[in-house]
Short mmCIF file of C-alpha atoms in Angstrom, two decimals:
data_model
loop_
_atom_site.label_atom_id
_atom_site.label_comp_id
_atom_site.label_asym_id
_atom_site.label_seq_id
_atom_site.Cartn_x
_atom_site.Cartn_y
_atom_site.Cartn_z
CA MET A 1 -61.69 -18.82 55.39
CA ASN A 2 -63.07 -19.62 51.96
CA ARG A 3 -62.30 -22.64 49.94
CA ARG A 4 -59.42 -20.07 47.67
CA GLY A 5 -57.66 -19.20 51.49
CA VAL A 6 -57.42 -23.05 51.96
CA VAL A 7 -55.48 -23.47 48.84
CA ARG A 8 -53.21 -20.59 49.46
CA VAL A 9 -52.36 -22.21 53.04
CA ILE A 10 -51.26 -25.49 51.52
CA GLY A 11 -48.39 -23.69 49.46
CA PRO A 12 -45.74 -25.22 47.24
CA GLY A 13 -43.44 -25.69 50.64
CA LEU A 14 -45.82 -27.79 52.41
CA VAL A 15 -46.66 -29.76 49.38
CA ALA A 16 -43.19 -30.59 48.83
CA ALA A 17 -42.40 -31.65 52.28
CA LEU A 18 -45.36 -33.87 52.26
CA LEU A 19 -44.34 -35.40 48.95
CA LEU A 20 -40.59 -35.73 50.61
CA SER A 21 -42.27 -37.71 53.77
CA GLY A 22 -43.50 -40.74 52.00
CA CYS A 23 -42.07 -43.95 51.11
CA GLY A 24 -38.39 -43.01 49.14
CA THR A 25 -35.29 -44.65 49.03
CA PRO A 26 -33.96 -46.47 52.23
CA ARG A 27 -33.22 -44.07 54.57
CA SER A 28 -30.55 -45.45 56.89
CA GLY A 29 -27.16 -45.04 59.08
CA VAL A 30 -26.37 -45.05 62.46
CA LEU A 31 -29.20 -43.31 64.06
CA GLY A 32 -28.64 -43.81 67.80
CA PRO A 33 -29.65 -47.21 70.29
CA ALA A 34 -32.08 -48.93 68.46
CA PRO A 35 -35.47 -49.12 70.37
CA ARG A 36 -35.08 -51.60 73.21
CA ALA A 37 -36.41 -54.82 73.65
CA ALA A 38 -36.07 -57.71 76.21
CA PRO A 39 -32.88 -59.74 76.20
CA SER A 40 -33.05 -63.18 74.22
CA THR A 41 -30.63 -65.93 73.49
CA PRO A 42 -28.61 -65.70 70.60
CA ALA A 43 -28.57 -68.04 67.72
CA PRO A 44 -26.03 -70.71 67.55
CA SER A 45 -22.93 -69.40 65.54
CA SER A 46 -19.99 -71.19 63.59
CA VAL A 47 -17.94 -70.36 60.99
CA ALA A 48 -18.57 -71.60 57.34
CA PRO A 49 -16.15 -73.98 56.45
CA PRO A 50 -15.00 -74.05 52.66
CA VAL A 51 -17.37 -75.68 50.38
CA PRO A 52 -16.20 -77.70 47.37
CA ALA A 53 -16.18 -76.01 43.89
CA VAL A 54 -18.59 -76.63 41.63
CA THR A 55 -17.45 -75.60 37.98
CA GLU A 56 -19.78 -76.29 35.45
CA PRO A 57 -20.63 -74.08 32.66
CA SER A 58 -23.50 -69.08 31.82
CA VAL A 59 -26.38 -66.89 31.30
CA PRO A 60 -25.50 -63.52 31.79
CA THR A 61 -26.64 -61.52 34.92
CA ARG A 62 -28.12 -58.66 35.70
CA THR A 63 -27.44 -55.79 38.07
CA SER A 64 -30.13 -54.97 40.64
CA GLY A 65 -31.31 -53.39 44.11
CA PRO A 66 -31.89 -55.32 47.55
CA ALA A 67 -32.44 -58.90 47.53
CA GLY A 68 -36.01 -59.81 48.12
CA SER A 69 -37.81 -57.64 46.88
CA PRO A 70 -40.95 -58.74 44.58
CA THR A 71 -40.52 -57.08 41.31
CA PRO A 72 -42.09 -57.20 38.24
CA GLU A 73 -41.12 -59.69 35.61
CA SER A 74 -38.98 -57.87 33.73
CA GLY A 75 -37.83 -55.64 36.25
CA THR A 76 -34.28 -56.05 38.33
CA THR A 77 -33.79 -58.63 41.25
CA GLY A 78 -31.66 -58.84 44.24
CA PRO A 79 -27.73 -58.97 44.18
CA THR A 80 -26.61 -60.97 40.89
CA PRO A 81 -23.43 -62.55 40.38
CA THR A 82 -20.10 -60.53 40.01
CA SER A 83 -16.77 -61.22 38.83
CA THR A 84 -13.84 -60.25 40.78
CA ALA A 85 -11.04 -57.95 39.16
CA ASN A 86 -9.11 -60.89 37.69
CA ARG A 87 -12.61 -62.44 36.80
CA ASP A 88 -11.21 -65.61 38.23
CA THR A 89 -14.71 -66.66 40.55
CA VAL A 90 -18.47 -65.54 40.48
CA THR A 91 -20.76 -64.66 43.49
CA ILE A 92 -24.25 -66.03 43.08
CA GLU A 93 -26.95 -65.60 45.40
CA LEU A 94 -28.86 -68.93 46.64
CA TRP A 95 -32.10 -68.97 48.31
CA PHE A 96 -32.47 -71.66 50.90
CA VAL A 97 -35.43 -73.07 53.24
CA ARG A 98 -36.15 -72.28 57.19
CA ALA A 99 -39.28 -72.82 58.79
CA GLY A 100 -41.03 -73.29 55.59
CA GLN A 101 -39.84 -69.41 54.31
CA LEU A 102 -36.89 -68.58 51.67
CA VAL A 103 -33.48 -67.16 53.19
CA PRO A 104 -31.14 -65.74 50.77
CA THR A 105 -27.38 -66.38 50.90
CA ARG A 106 -23.97 -66.20 48.71
CA ARG A 107 -21.53 -68.49 47.21
CA THR A 108 -18.29 -67.67 45.52
CA ARG A 109 -17.22 -69.91 42.90
CA PRO A 110 -14.59 -70.52 39.86
CA ALA A 111 -15.97 -68.33 37.52
CA THR A 112 -18.07 -70.33 34.72
CA VAL A 113 -20.29 -69.62 31.57
CA ALA A 114 -23.06 -71.79 33.16
CA THR A 115 -23.92 -70.11 36.25
CA SER A 116 -27.49 -71.24 36.08
CA ARG A 117 -26.33 -75.06 36.20
CA LEU A 118 -23.83 -73.76 39.22
CA ALA A 119 -26.84 -72.39 41.06
CA LEU A 120 -28.69 -75.82 40.89
CA ALA A 121 -25.65 -77.54 42.02
CA GLU A 122 -25.36 -75.18 44.99
CA LEU A 123 -28.82 -75.51 45.87
CA ALA A 124 -28.67 -79.56 45.37
CA ALA A 125 -25.78 -79.38 47.80
CA GLY A 126 -27.32 -77.65 50.54
CA PRO A 127 -26.48 -75.25 53.08
CA THR A 128 -23.01 -75.00 54.82
CA SER A 129 -22.32 -75.98 58.51
CA ALA A 130 -22.75 -72.64 59.69
CA GLU A 131 -25.96 -72.10 57.46
CA ALA A 132 -27.47 -75.48 59.10
CA ALA A 133 -26.44 -73.88 62.38
CA THR A 134 -29.30 -71.01 61.82
CA GLY A 135 -32.10 -73.87 60.54
CA LEU A 136 -31.32 -73.37 56.90
CA THR A 137 -32.10 -76.46 54.73
CA THR A 138 -32.97 -76.88 50.87
CA VAL A 139 -35.80 -79.16 49.18
CA VAL A 140 -33.83 -78.99 45.79
CA PRO A 141 -33.09 -82.45 44.66
CA PRO A 142 -29.91 -83.18 42.89
CA ASP A 143 -31.67 -84.46 39.51
CA VAL A 144 -33.06 -80.92 38.85
CA GLU A 145 -31.79 -79.50 35.89
CA VAL A 146 -31.93 -76.71 33.19
CA THR A 147 -33.43 -77.84 30.00
CA ARG A 148 -34.02 -74.67 28.07
CA ILE A 149 -33.53 -70.81 28.41
CA ALA A 150 -35.29 -69.21 26.07
CA ASP A 151 -37.68 -65.73 26.00
CA GLY A 152 -37.02 -65.15 29.43
CA VAL A 153 -38.28 -68.37 30.76
CA ALA A 154 -35.74 -71.13 32.11
CA THR A 155 -37.28 -74.76 31.73
CA LEU A 156 -36.34 -77.21 34.12
CA ARG A 157 -36.67 -80.87 34.16
CA ALA A 158 -37.54 -82.30 38.04
CA PRO A 159 -39.03 -85.08 40.06
CA ALA A 160 -42.68 -84.78 41.36
CA VAL A 161 -41.61 -85.85 44.55
CA GLY A 162 -43.21 -84.37 48.06
CA ASP A 163 -46.46 -82.82 48.78
CA PRO A 164 -47.86 -79.67 47.44
CA ALA A 165 -46.33 -77.42 50.11
CA GLN A 166 -42.74 -79.09 49.86
CA ARG A 167 -43.05 -78.73 45.63
CA ARG A 168 -44.09 -75.32 46.19
CA LEU A 169 -40.89 -74.42 48.35
CA ARG A 170 -38.72 -76.33 45.86
CA ALA A 171 -40.17 -74.25 42.89
CA ALA A 172 -39.64 -71.14 44.98
CA GLN A 173 -36.01 -72.04 45.99
CA VAL A 174 -35.07 -72.23 42.00
CA VAL A 175 -37.39 -68.87 41.01
CA TRP A 176 -35.65 -66.84 43.35
CA THR A 177 -32.09 -68.13 42.69
CA LEU A 178 -32.26 -68.46 38.73
CA THR A 179 -34.46 -64.82 38.39
CA GLN A 180 -31.19 -62.98 39.47
CA PHE A 181 -29.68 -63.71 35.95
CA ARG A 182 -30.37 -61.28 33.20
CA THR A 183 -31.71 -64.06 30.84
CA VAL A 184 -34.03 -65.33 33.55
CA ARG A 185 -37.42 -63.64 34.34
CA ARG A 186 -39.78 -66.72 34.87
CA VAL A 187 -39.22 -70.67 35.51
CA ARG A 188 -41.27 -73.53 34.30
CA VAL A 189 -41.18 -76.80 36.21
CA ASP A 190 -41.83 -79.39 33.33
CA ASP A 191 -45.40 -78.55 32.06
CA ALA A 192 -46.40 -76.11 34.82
CA ALA A 193 -47.15 -72.54 34.01
CA PRO A 194 -44.02 -70.18 34.19
CA ALA A 195 -43.74 -68.56 37.18
CA GLY A 196 -41.81 -65.49 38.48
CA ARG A 197 -40.82 -63.99 42.08
CA SER A 198 -44.12 -62.29 42.57
CA ASP A 199 -45.92 -65.39 42.47
CA LEU A 200 -43.83 -66.75 45.33
CA ALA A 201 -43.37 -63.15 47.18
CA ASP A 202 -45.70 -64.90 49.82
CA LEU A 203 -42.69 -67.27 50.93
CA LEU A 204 -40.60 -64.75 52.26
CA PRO A 205 -40.31 -63.81 56.15
CA PRO A 206 -41.03 -60.42 57.41
CA ILE A 207 -37.17 -59.67 57.87
CA VAL A 208 -35.06 -60.48 54.58
CA VAL A 209 -31.11 -60.57 55.35
CA ASP A 210 -29.08 -60.56 52.44
CA ASN A 211 -25.75 -58.88 54.16
CA PRO A 212 -24.03 -60.25 56.43
CA ILE A 213 -24.41 -64.38 55.28
CA PRO A 214 -23.70 -66.70 58.01
CA GLY A 215 -20.34 -67.20 58.88
CA GLU A 216 -19.05 -64.23 57.72
CA ARG A 217 -15.87 -62.37 58.76
CA VAL A 218 -17.32 -58.88 59.15
CA THR A 219 -15.59 -55.69 60.39
CA ALA A 220 -16.89 -52.38 61.85
CA PRO A 221 -18.56 -50.51 60.52
CA LEU A 222 -20.81 -53.16 59.06
CA VAL A 223 -23.44 -52.32 56.63
CA VAL A 224 -26.98 -54.72 57.11
CA THR A 225 -28.92 -54.62 54.18
CA GLY A 226 -31.96 -56.83 52.99
CA THR A 227 -35.92 -56.21 52.75
CA ALA A 228 -38.43 -56.13 55.34
CA ASP A 229 -42.28 -55.73 55.52
CA VAL A 230 -42.54 -54.63 59.34
CA PHE A 231 -44.73 -52.10 61.36
CA GLU A 232 -44.30 -48.26 60.23
CA ALA A 233 -41.05 -49.81 58.17
CA THR A 234 -38.66 -50.10 61.33
CA VAL A 235 -35.71 -52.44 61.25
CA SER A 236 -33.89 -52.59 64.32
CA VAL A 237 -30.14 -54.25 64.54
CA ARG A 238 -28.20 -55.16 67.47
CA VAL A 239 -24.79 -57.21 67.64
CA LEU A 240 -23.66 -59.97 70.23
CA ASP A 241 -20.35 -61.09 70.89
CA ALA A 242 -19.44 -64.84 71.76
CA ALA A 243 -20.74 -64.35 75.41
CA GLY A 244 -24.11 -63.23 74.20
CA ARG A 245 -23.61 -59.62 75.17
CA GLU A 246 -24.98 -57.03 72.94
CA VAL A 247 -21.92 -54.85 72.19
CA ALA A 248 -23.79 -52.54 69.46
CA THR A 249 -27.29 -51.24 68.56
CA ALA A 250 -28.72 -49.39 65.72
CA PHE A 251 -32.05 -48.92 63.85
CA GLY A 252 -33.36 -47.75 60.49
CA THR A 253 -36.00 -47.34 57.95
CA ALA A 254 -37.11 -49.45 54.90
CA SER A 255 -38.06 -47.94 52.05
CA CYS A 256 -41.48 -49.01 52.52
CA GLY A 257 -43.40 -50.80 55.25
CA SER A 258 -46.71 -51.60 57.40
CA GLY A 259 -47.90 -53.75 54.64
CA CYS A 260 -45.18 -53.30 51.93
CA ARG A 261 -41.77 -54.61 51.43
CA GLY A 262 -38.74 -52.16 51.29
CA GLY A 263 -35.01 -52.29 51.12
CA TYR A 264 -33.56 -51.17 54.44
CA ARG A 265 -29.74 -50.34 54.90
CA VAL A 266 -28.42 -49.99 58.57
CA VAL A 267 -25.25 -49.03 59.57
CA VAL A 268 -23.70 -50.37 62.83
CA GLY A 269 -20.38 -50.45 64.82
CA TRP A 270 -19.26 -52.21 67.80
CA ARG A 271 -16.05 -52.35 69.85
CA THR A 272 -14.60 -55.05 70.97
CA VAL A 273 -10.62 -56.27 71.62
CA ARG A 274 -10.49 -59.45 69.91
CA GLU A 275 -11.54 -61.28 67.07
CA GLN A 276 -14.56 -63.62 68.11
CA ARG A 277 -17.71 -65.28 67.23
CA GLY A 278 -20.77 -63.49 67.03
CA THR A 279 -24.30 -62.62 66.24
CA VAL A 280 -26.26 -59.73 64.41
CA GLU A 281 -29.79 -59.94 64.77
CA VAL A 282 -32.02 -58.12 62.89
CA TYR A 283 -35.65 -57.90 64.48
CA GLU A 284 -38.75 -55.58 64.42
CA VAL A 285 -40.08 -54.10 68.06
CA SER A 286 -43.80 -55.18 68.58
CA ALA A 287 -45.86 -52.17 68.68
CA HIS A 288 -47.81 -54.37 71.26
CA ASP A 289 -45.51 -55.34 74.22
CA GLY A 290 -41.75 -53.83 73.04
CA THR A 291 -40.34 -57.26 72.51
CA ARG A 292 -38.55 -58.33 69.74
CA ILE A 293 -40.22 -60.04 67.05
CA ASN A 294 -39.51 -61.83 63.33
CA THR A 295 -35.64 -61.81 64.52
CA MET A 296 -33.50 -63.13 61.87
CA ALA A 297 -29.91 -64.14 63.56
CA VAL A 298 -26.99 -64.45 61.76
CA PRO A 299 -23.85 -66.13 62.99
CA VAL A 300 -20.89 -64.20 62.16
CA LEU A 301 -17.07 -63.95 63.06
CA LEU A 302 -16.62 -60.18 64.62
CA ALA A 303 -13.30 -58.47 63.84
CA PRO A 304 -11.76 -56.05 66.51
CA GLY A 305 -13.81 -52.87 66.16
CA GLY A 306 -13.32 -49.57 68.10
#
C-alpha cells in the first residue's frame, strides 16, 4: 500500500476517536465494582465538634475547579469561599499537613470582609478532633499575619522558626490556602521571593480528597471529588460502615494520570438501615500486586441509604 492509501485509511472518524480518547474532563459515575484489593483496617473516625467562630475582616474570591490542581499563577484554583443565600456565612478551604504532605478541608464561618485573615486564624487554630484523628496537623503559628495585598501578591509577616522543611510546609499551607482568593495569586513571606501553588505542588499526596471532609454527614449517592496522579488515572472508592464492613465500591477516571495530576469525580451509593459512623476510602490499586496504595481515609457520618 502506498502512502496515499495509508492516509485514506486513517480517516476523519478515526482521528476524532483518537482525539476523544485522550485526557479531557474527568469521567466518572457509578461504574460498577471497583478493582478489588486486600482488606485493610479502616481509619479512626469521629464527628467533628463545633469550632469557635473567628469574625475578622476579605478579599474577593474566585470560582474554580477541583482543589489540589497545580494551576498557572493567573489561573483559577480549588473550591473558593462562597456565601449562602442569606449571606450570613462563608465557606473557606484550609490546607493542613499529614505526614509531610498537604491535605484540604473546609470551614463555614460567619461572613466577613477579611477572609484572608480568617483563613490564617483558622490555620493557626489547627484541625478539629475528627481531622486530627486522621493525622492532620498545622505548622502555622498564631502570629502569622497579612501585611499587604497588591498586584496579586499577599505579603506576610511570619516568625522564622523551625527547620527548612518545616518552614516550607508552613509556606505551602499558607500559599495553598490564600490563593483560593481572587486577589491572591502568590504569597511572599517577609523578604522571600513570592511563591504560588505550582512552586509547592510537590507537597501534594498522590490522591487529594476535597469532598467529603472529615466528620461530615454524608448521604447516598455521595459524590467524591479531588485530584490524583495515579497509574492509568484510575481512582477507586469504597465505603466502610461502623463495623469496618465494606458497604459500597466504585471507581472513576481522573482527567489525567501516570505522571500528571487530574481532577476526578466518583459517585458511590450504599445501603444502611441506621445512621452510623463510617469511612470513605479513596485509593489506587497497585499495578504490581493489586493491593490498595496511596489510601486517603476520610471518617464520616453515614446517613441511611438504600
